[in-house]
Structure formats: C-alpha cells, structure tokens
mmCIF file of C-alpha atoms in Angstrom:
data_model
loop_
_atom_site.group_PDB
_atom_site.id
_atom_site.type_symbol
_atom_site.label_atom_id
_atom_site.label_comp_id
_atom_site.label_asym_id
_atom_site.label_seq_id
_atom_site.Cartn_x
_atom_site.Cartn_y
_atom_site.Cartn_z
ATOM 1 C CA UNK A 1 -17.292 18.122 45.838
ATOM 2 C CA UNK A 2 -19.173 18.382 42.444
ATOM 3 C CA UNK A 3 -16.604 20.614 41.020
ATOM 4 C CA UNK A 4 -13.786 18.221 41.830
ATOM 5 C CA UNK A 5 -15.670 15.510 40.082
ATOM 6 C CA UNK A 6 -16.069 17.543 37.120
ATOM 7 C CA UNK A 7 -12.320 18.411 37.133
ATOM 8 C CA UNK A 8 -11.471 14.816 37.591
ATOM 9 C CA UNK A 9 -13.560 13.734 34.585
ATOM 10 C CA UNK A 10 -12.164 16.429 32.165
ATOM 11 C CA UNK A 11 -8.732 15.358 33.000
ATOM 12 C CA UNK A 12 -9.497 11.856 32.623
ATOM 13 C CA UNK A 13 -10.809 12.527 29.292
ATOM 14 C CA UNK A 14 -7.904 14.623 28.380
ATOM 15 C CA UNK A 15 -5.309 11.960 29.461
ATOM 16 C CA UNK A 16 -7.381 9.191 27.433
ATOM 17 C CA UNK A 17 -7.297 11.363 24.389
ATOM 18 C CA UNK A 18 -3.630 11.945 24.716
ATOM 19 C CA UNK A 19 -2.973 8.060 25.204
ATOM 20 C CA UNK A 20 -5.329 7.291 22.089
ATOM 21 C CA UNK A 21 -3.617 9.867 19.976
ATOM 22 C CA UNK A 22 -0.124 8.519 21.039
ATOM 23 C CA UNK A 23 -1.253 4.837 20.266
ATOM 24 C CA UNK A 24 -2.476 5.926 16.812
ATOM 25 C CA UNK A 25 0.596 7.895 16.010
ATOM 26 C CA UNK A 26 2.939 5.278 17.038
ATOM 27 C CA UNK A 27 1.060 2.781 15.020
ATOM 28 C CA UNK A 28 0.808 4.981 11.981
ATOM 29 C CA UNK A 29 4.688 5.540 12.101
ATOM 30 C CA UNK A 30 5.357 1.785 12.580
ATOM 31 C CA UNK A 31 4.168 1.376 9.005
ATOM 32 C CA UNK A 32 7.061 3.174 7.606
ATOM 33 C CA UNK A 33 10.924 2.723 7.704
ATOM 34 C CA UNK A 34 12.838 5.980 8.582
ATOM 35 C CA UNK A 35 16.078 6.217 6.550
ATOM 36 C CA UNK A 36 16.866 9.647 7.406
ATOM 37 C CA UNK A 37 17.213 12.776 5.383
ATOM 38 C CA UNK A 38 19.978 11.461 3.186
ATOM 39 C CA UNK A 39 17.999 8.219 2.254
ATOM 40 C CA UNK A 40 19.024 7.086 -1.146
ATOM 41 C CA UNK A 41 16.338 7.077 -3.782
ATOM 42 C CA UNK A 42 15.325 3.728 -5.262
ATOM 43 C CA UNK A 43 16.576 2.441 -8.635
ATOM 44 C CA UNK A 44 13.666 -0.042 -9.003
ATOM 45 C CA UNK A 45 9.938 0.081 -8.143
ATOM 46 C CA UNK A 46 8.598 -0.726 -4.659
ATOM 47 C CA UNK A 47 7.756 -4.367 -4.923
ATOM 48 C CA UNK A 48 4.214 -3.910 -3.821
ATOM 49 C CA UNK A 49 3.782 -1.317 -6.591
ATOM 50 C CA UNK A 50 5.717 -3.720 -9.013
ATOM 51 C CA UNK A 51 3.369 -6.606 -7.959
ATOM 52 C CA UNK A 52 0.187 -4.530 -8.462
ATOM 53 C CA UNK A 53 1.541 -3.251 -11.846
ATOM 54 C CA UNK A 54 1.892 -6.747 -13.057
ATOM 55 C CA UNK A 55 -1.625 -7.626 -12.055
ATOM 56 C CA UNK A 56 -2.957 -4.609 -13.839
ATOM 57 C CA UNK A 57 -1.165 -5.631 -17.095
ATOM 58 C CA UNK A 58 -2.609 -9.136 -16.891
ATOM 59 C CA UNK A 59 -6.173 -7.843 -15.830
ATOM 60 C CA UNK A 60 -6.202 -5.486 -18.850
ATOM 61 C CA UNK A 61 -5.083 -8.177 -21.204
ATOM 62 C CA UNK A 62 -8.017 -10.380 -19.744
ATOM 63 C CA UNK A 63 -10.269 -7.480 -21.038
ATOM 64 C CA UNK A 64 -8.383 -7.383 -24.363
ATOM 65 C CA UNK A 65 -6.536 -4.422 -23.496
ATOM 66 C CA UNK A 66 -2.736 -4.351 -24.150
ATOM 67 C CA UNK A 67 -1.036 -1.622 -21.836
ATOM 68 C CA UNK A 68 2.653 -1.049 -22.135
ATOM 69 C CA UNK A 69 4.516 0.281 -19.162
ATOM 70 C CA UNK A 70 6.490 3.542 -20.477
ATOM 71 C CA UNK A 71 8.176 4.879 -17.363
ATOM 72 C CA UNK A 72 8.820 3.592 -13.840
ATOM 73 C CA UNK A 73 11.424 5.000 -11.407
ATOM 74 C CA UNK A 74 12.913 8.383 -12.345
ATOM 75 C CA UNK A 75 15.998 9.970 -10.850
ATOM 76 C CA UNK A 76 15.960 13.826 -9.747
ATOM 77 C CA UNK A 77 17.998 14.759 -12.888
ATOM 78 C CA UNK A 78 15.474 12.967 -15.242
ATOM 79 C CA UNK A 79 12.546 14.543 -13.262
ATOM 80 C CA UNK A 80 13.973 17.997 -13.547
ATOM 81 C CA UNK A 81 14.633 17.390 -17.399
ATOM 82 C CA UNK A 82 10.904 16.526 -17.633
ATOM 83 C CA UNK A 83 9.991 19.659 -15.564
ATOM 84 C CA UNK A 84 11.861 21.812 -17.922
ATOM 85 C CA UNK A 85 9.761 20.910 -20.751
ATOM 86 C CA UNK A 86 7.474 23.734 -21.727
ATOM 87 C CA UNK A 87 9.459 25.943 -19.465
ATOM 88 C CA UNK A 88 13.052 26.265 -20.396
ATOM 89 C CA UNK A 89 13.145 23.466 -22.862
ATOM 90 C CA UNK A 90 11.239 22.646 -26.008
ATOM 91 C CA UNK A 91 7.794 20.847 -25.795
ATOM 92 C CA UNK A 92 4.618 21.086 -23.730
ATOM 93 C CA UNK A 93 4.504 21.042 -20.060
ATOM 94 C CA UNK A 94 4.238 17.410 -18.875
ATOM 95 C CA UNK A 95 4.752 17.676 -15.236
ATOM 96 C CA UNK A 96 4.596 20.165 -12.168
ATOM 97 C CA UNK A 97 6.689 18.113 -10.142
ATOM 98 C CA UNK A 98 10.535 18.836 -9.982
ATOM 99 C CA UNK A 99 13.346 16.396 -8.885
ATOM 100 C CA UNK A 100 12.337 14.824 -5.657
ATOM 101 C CA UNK A 101 8.803 16.020 -5.894
ATOM 102 C CA UNK A 102 7.388 13.085 -7.942
ATOM 103 C CA UNK A 103 6.363 9.623 -6.573
ATOM 104 C CA UNK A 104 8.367 8.286 -9.559
ATOM 105 C CA UNK A 105 11.491 9.473 -7.638
ATOM 106 C CA UNK A 106 10.612 6.948 -4.887
ATOM 107 C CA UNK A 107 9.865 4.005 -6.846
ATOM 108 C CA UNK A 108 6.004 4.350 -6.139
ATOM 109 C CA UNK A 109 4.689 5.417 -9.483
ATOM 110 C CA UNK A 110 4.652 4.391 -13.210
ATOM 111 C CA UNK A 111 3.242 5.559 -16.473
ATOM 112 C CA UNK A 112 1.683 3.687 -19.139
ATOM 113 C CA UNK A 113 0.303 3.599 -22.701
ATOM 114 C CA UNK A 114 -2.002 1.611 -24.763
ATOM 115 C CA UNK A 115 -0.949 -0.621 -27.760
ATOM 116 C CA UNK A 116 -3.454 -0.605 -30.660
ATOM 117 C CA UNK A 117 -4.380 -3.264 -33.000
ATOM 118 C CA UNK A 118 -1.591 -2.143 -35.562
ATOM 119 C CA UNK A 119 1.263 -2.444 -32.675
ATOM 120 C CA UNK A 120 1.508 1.262 -32.196
ATOM 121 C CA UNK A 121 1.655 2.968 -28.704
ATOM 122 C CA UNK A 122 -1.000 5.494 -28.195
ATOM 123 C CA UNK A 123 -2.278 7.925 -25.743
ATOM 124 C CA UNK A 124 -5.827 8.281 -26.975
ATOM 125 C CA UNK A 125 -8.148 8.406 -23.823
ATOM 126 C CA UNK A 126 -11.021 7.592 -26.051
ATOM 127 C CA UNK A 127 -9.740 4.629 -28.053
ATOM 128 C CA UNK A 128 -11.912 1.335 -27.700
ATOM 129 C CA UNK A 129 -9.585 -1.168 -28.998
ATOM 130 C CA UNK A 130 -11.574 -4.099 -27.415
ATOM 131 C CA UNK A 131 -14.984 -2.808 -28.682
ATOM 132 C CA UNK A 132 -16.945 -3.020 -25.689
ATOM 133 C CA UNK A 133 -18.296 0.675 -25.895
ATOM 134 C CA UNK A 134 -15.938 1.942 -23.261
ATOM 135 C CA UNK A 135 -12.746 3.615 -23.508
ATOM 136 C CA UNK A 136 -9.879 1.367 -22.856
ATOM 137 C CA UNK A 137 -8.131 4.189 -20.868
ATOM 138 C CA UNK A 138 -10.763 4.383 -18.488
ATOM 139 C CA UNK A 139 -11.186 0.704 -18.013
ATOM 140 C CA UNK A 140 -7.528 0.307 -17.383
ATOM 141 C CA UNK A 141 -7.883 3.263 -14.676
ATOM 142 C CA UNK A 142 -10.839 1.383 -13.159
ATOM 143 C CA UNK A 143 -8.843 -1.787 -12.603
ATOM 144 C CA UNK A 144 -5.771 0.244 -11.330
ATOM 145 C CA UNK A 145 -8.169 1.890 -8.730
ATOM 146 C CA UNK A 146 -9.375 -1.500 -7.751
ATOM 147 C CA UNK A 147 -5.797 -2.387 -7.191
ATOM 148 C CA UNK A 148 -5.278 0.408 -4.964
ATOM 149 C CA UNK A 149 -3.608 2.861 -7.282
ATOM 150 C CA UNK A 150 -4.329 6.622 -7.303
ATOM 151 C CA UNK A 151 -4.823 7.601 -11.093
ATOM 152 C CA UNK A 152 -3.443 10.917 -12.408
ATOM 153 C CA UNK A 153 -6.661 11.369 -14.427
ATOM 154 C CA UNK A 154 -8.668 12.058 -11.275
ATOM 155 C CA UNK A 155 -6.601 15.114 -10.354
ATOM 156 C CA UNK A 156 -8.295 18.460 -10.973
ATOM 157 C CA UNK A 157 -5.138 20.619 -11.252
ATOM 158 C CA UNK A 158 -3.321 18.702 -14.007
ATOM 159 C CA UNK A 159 -4.877 15.564 -15.776
ATOM 160 C CA UNK A 160 -1.961 12.941 -15.917
ATOM 161 C CA UNK A 161 -3.781 10.050 -17.815
ATOM 162 C CA UNK A 162 -0.870 7.837 -18.014
ATOM 163 C CA UNK A 163 0.185 7.987 -14.450
ATOM 164 C CA UNK A 164 -0.534 5.539 -11.465
ATOM 165 C CA UNK A 165 0.871 5.601 -8.079
ATOM 166 C CA UNK A 166 0.588 4.317 -4.659
ATOM 167 C CA UNK A 167 1.510 6.762 -1.771
ATOM 168 C CA UNK A 168 0.991 4.206 1.277
ATOM 169 C CA UNK A 169 -0.058 7.268 3.188
ATOM 170 C CA UNK A 170 3.163 9.159 2.660
ATOM 171 C CA UNK A 171 3.442 12.702 1.466
ATOM 172 C CA UNK A 172 6.144 13.914 -0.957
ATOM 173 C CA UNK A 173 7.717 15.762 2.120
ATOM 174 C CA UNK A 174 7.649 12.581 4.194
ATOM 175 C CA UNK A 175 9.616 10.582 1.597
ATOM 176 C CA UNK A 176 11.893 13.622 1.222
ATOM 177 C CA UNK A 177 12.717 13.190 4.874
ATOM 178 C CA UNK A 178 13.533 9.616 4.499
ATOM 179 C CA UNK A 179 10.302 7.848 5.237
ATOM 180 C CA UNK A 180 9.469 4.880 3.060
ATOM 181 C CA UNK A 181 6.756 2.256 3.178
ATOM 182 C CA UNK A 182 7.464 -0.922 5.184
ATOM 183 C CA UNK A 183 5.940 -4.034 3.745
ATOM 184 C CA UNK A 184 5.298 -7.311 5.262
ATOM 185 C CA UNK A 185 4.607 -10.262 3.162
ATOM 186 C CA UNK A 186 0.966 -11.177 3.386
ATOM 187 C CA UNK A 187 -1.606 -12.870 0.921
ATOM 188 C CA UNK A 188 -3.422 -10.190 -1.045
ATOM 189 C CA UNK A 189 -6.662 -11.329 -2.779
ATOM 190 C CA UNK A 190 -6.526 -8.566 -5.123
#
C-alpha cells in the first residue's frame, strides 16, 4: 500500500510540474506576436523603445547632457555594410552582427553620441561636459538602464558604448523566426 502512495505522489508532482511549465510557457509566448518566418523587418523603432529613447534624451538634458541619436533602425543591407568594415571594406571593425543578427534590424536598438559645448558630436567616453566629475557617457548609460535598456558598454566581448537596446526577452533567433514584442498601452512611471 505504501508503494502505491509513493507512486501516486510522484505522479502527482510530475503532473503538477508539467501543468506549471505549460502555464508559464503559454503566458511567456502570449507576450509576443508570431508573424512567421517571412515577417517583414520594421522600418521604424518599436513604439516602447522610441518612447523610452525620448525619455532618455529629456532626462539627460535635465542633467545638462545633450545626446544625439545617430542611428535607429537598420536594414539587413546596411547592417552587412557595417559588418564589412574592417573585414572586406576599409575602416575598423564596428560590429560583430551581420544583417538580421542585430536588434537594430528589428527596431529594438539605437545608437547615440554626445554634443559638446562647441556643438560637435563626440564619442569620448570620458567627457564631462556638465562638470559634475562624472563622465557624461556613463551618466547617460545609467539613465538608460534605469529606463530598461541594455547598454553595449556592459558587454564583455565587444564594448559598444553608443549602443542601447531592449530585447523584451526575445533572442535574435526568435526575432529571425518572426516573434515580435506585443505591447499593451499602460501607464509607466519611468
């Protein structure tokens, strides 16, 4: 009798675990739209990314830092041209992502630069234009991370200081397979 109770308990736990996993998986997938393998690439930023980007620009300005958005959505062709730099084209390597392998290709990333007091665009990560003793580049990165962005300056393989992205839990492979973030309008205090 005892053996049957143990077997029943083990089966019960297994069934409960399967139900929980199915619920978690179905809720996770419901956060995304599935557009299929032939999903078109967007020609503009994801609306949440754009809204947060605008907040970033404003919050940086409130700290006396002027940032300029230098790149948003890229086509696969543009991405491949960037990938060629330092490889088959003149220049230094600027990316390890080929066309379709960058969050830029899906409207989920943008690049920025700083504008100094002379009006010039700069990419000097040590520049302290607002004179508070902290590099402006890192101040912008902290604001961005507070807004939910991933910063390329935190990457270990390739430091991409001008790069910010939101992946919404989607890998590049999932994006290539047609999954896209699904957004519902709700108030966001950030």
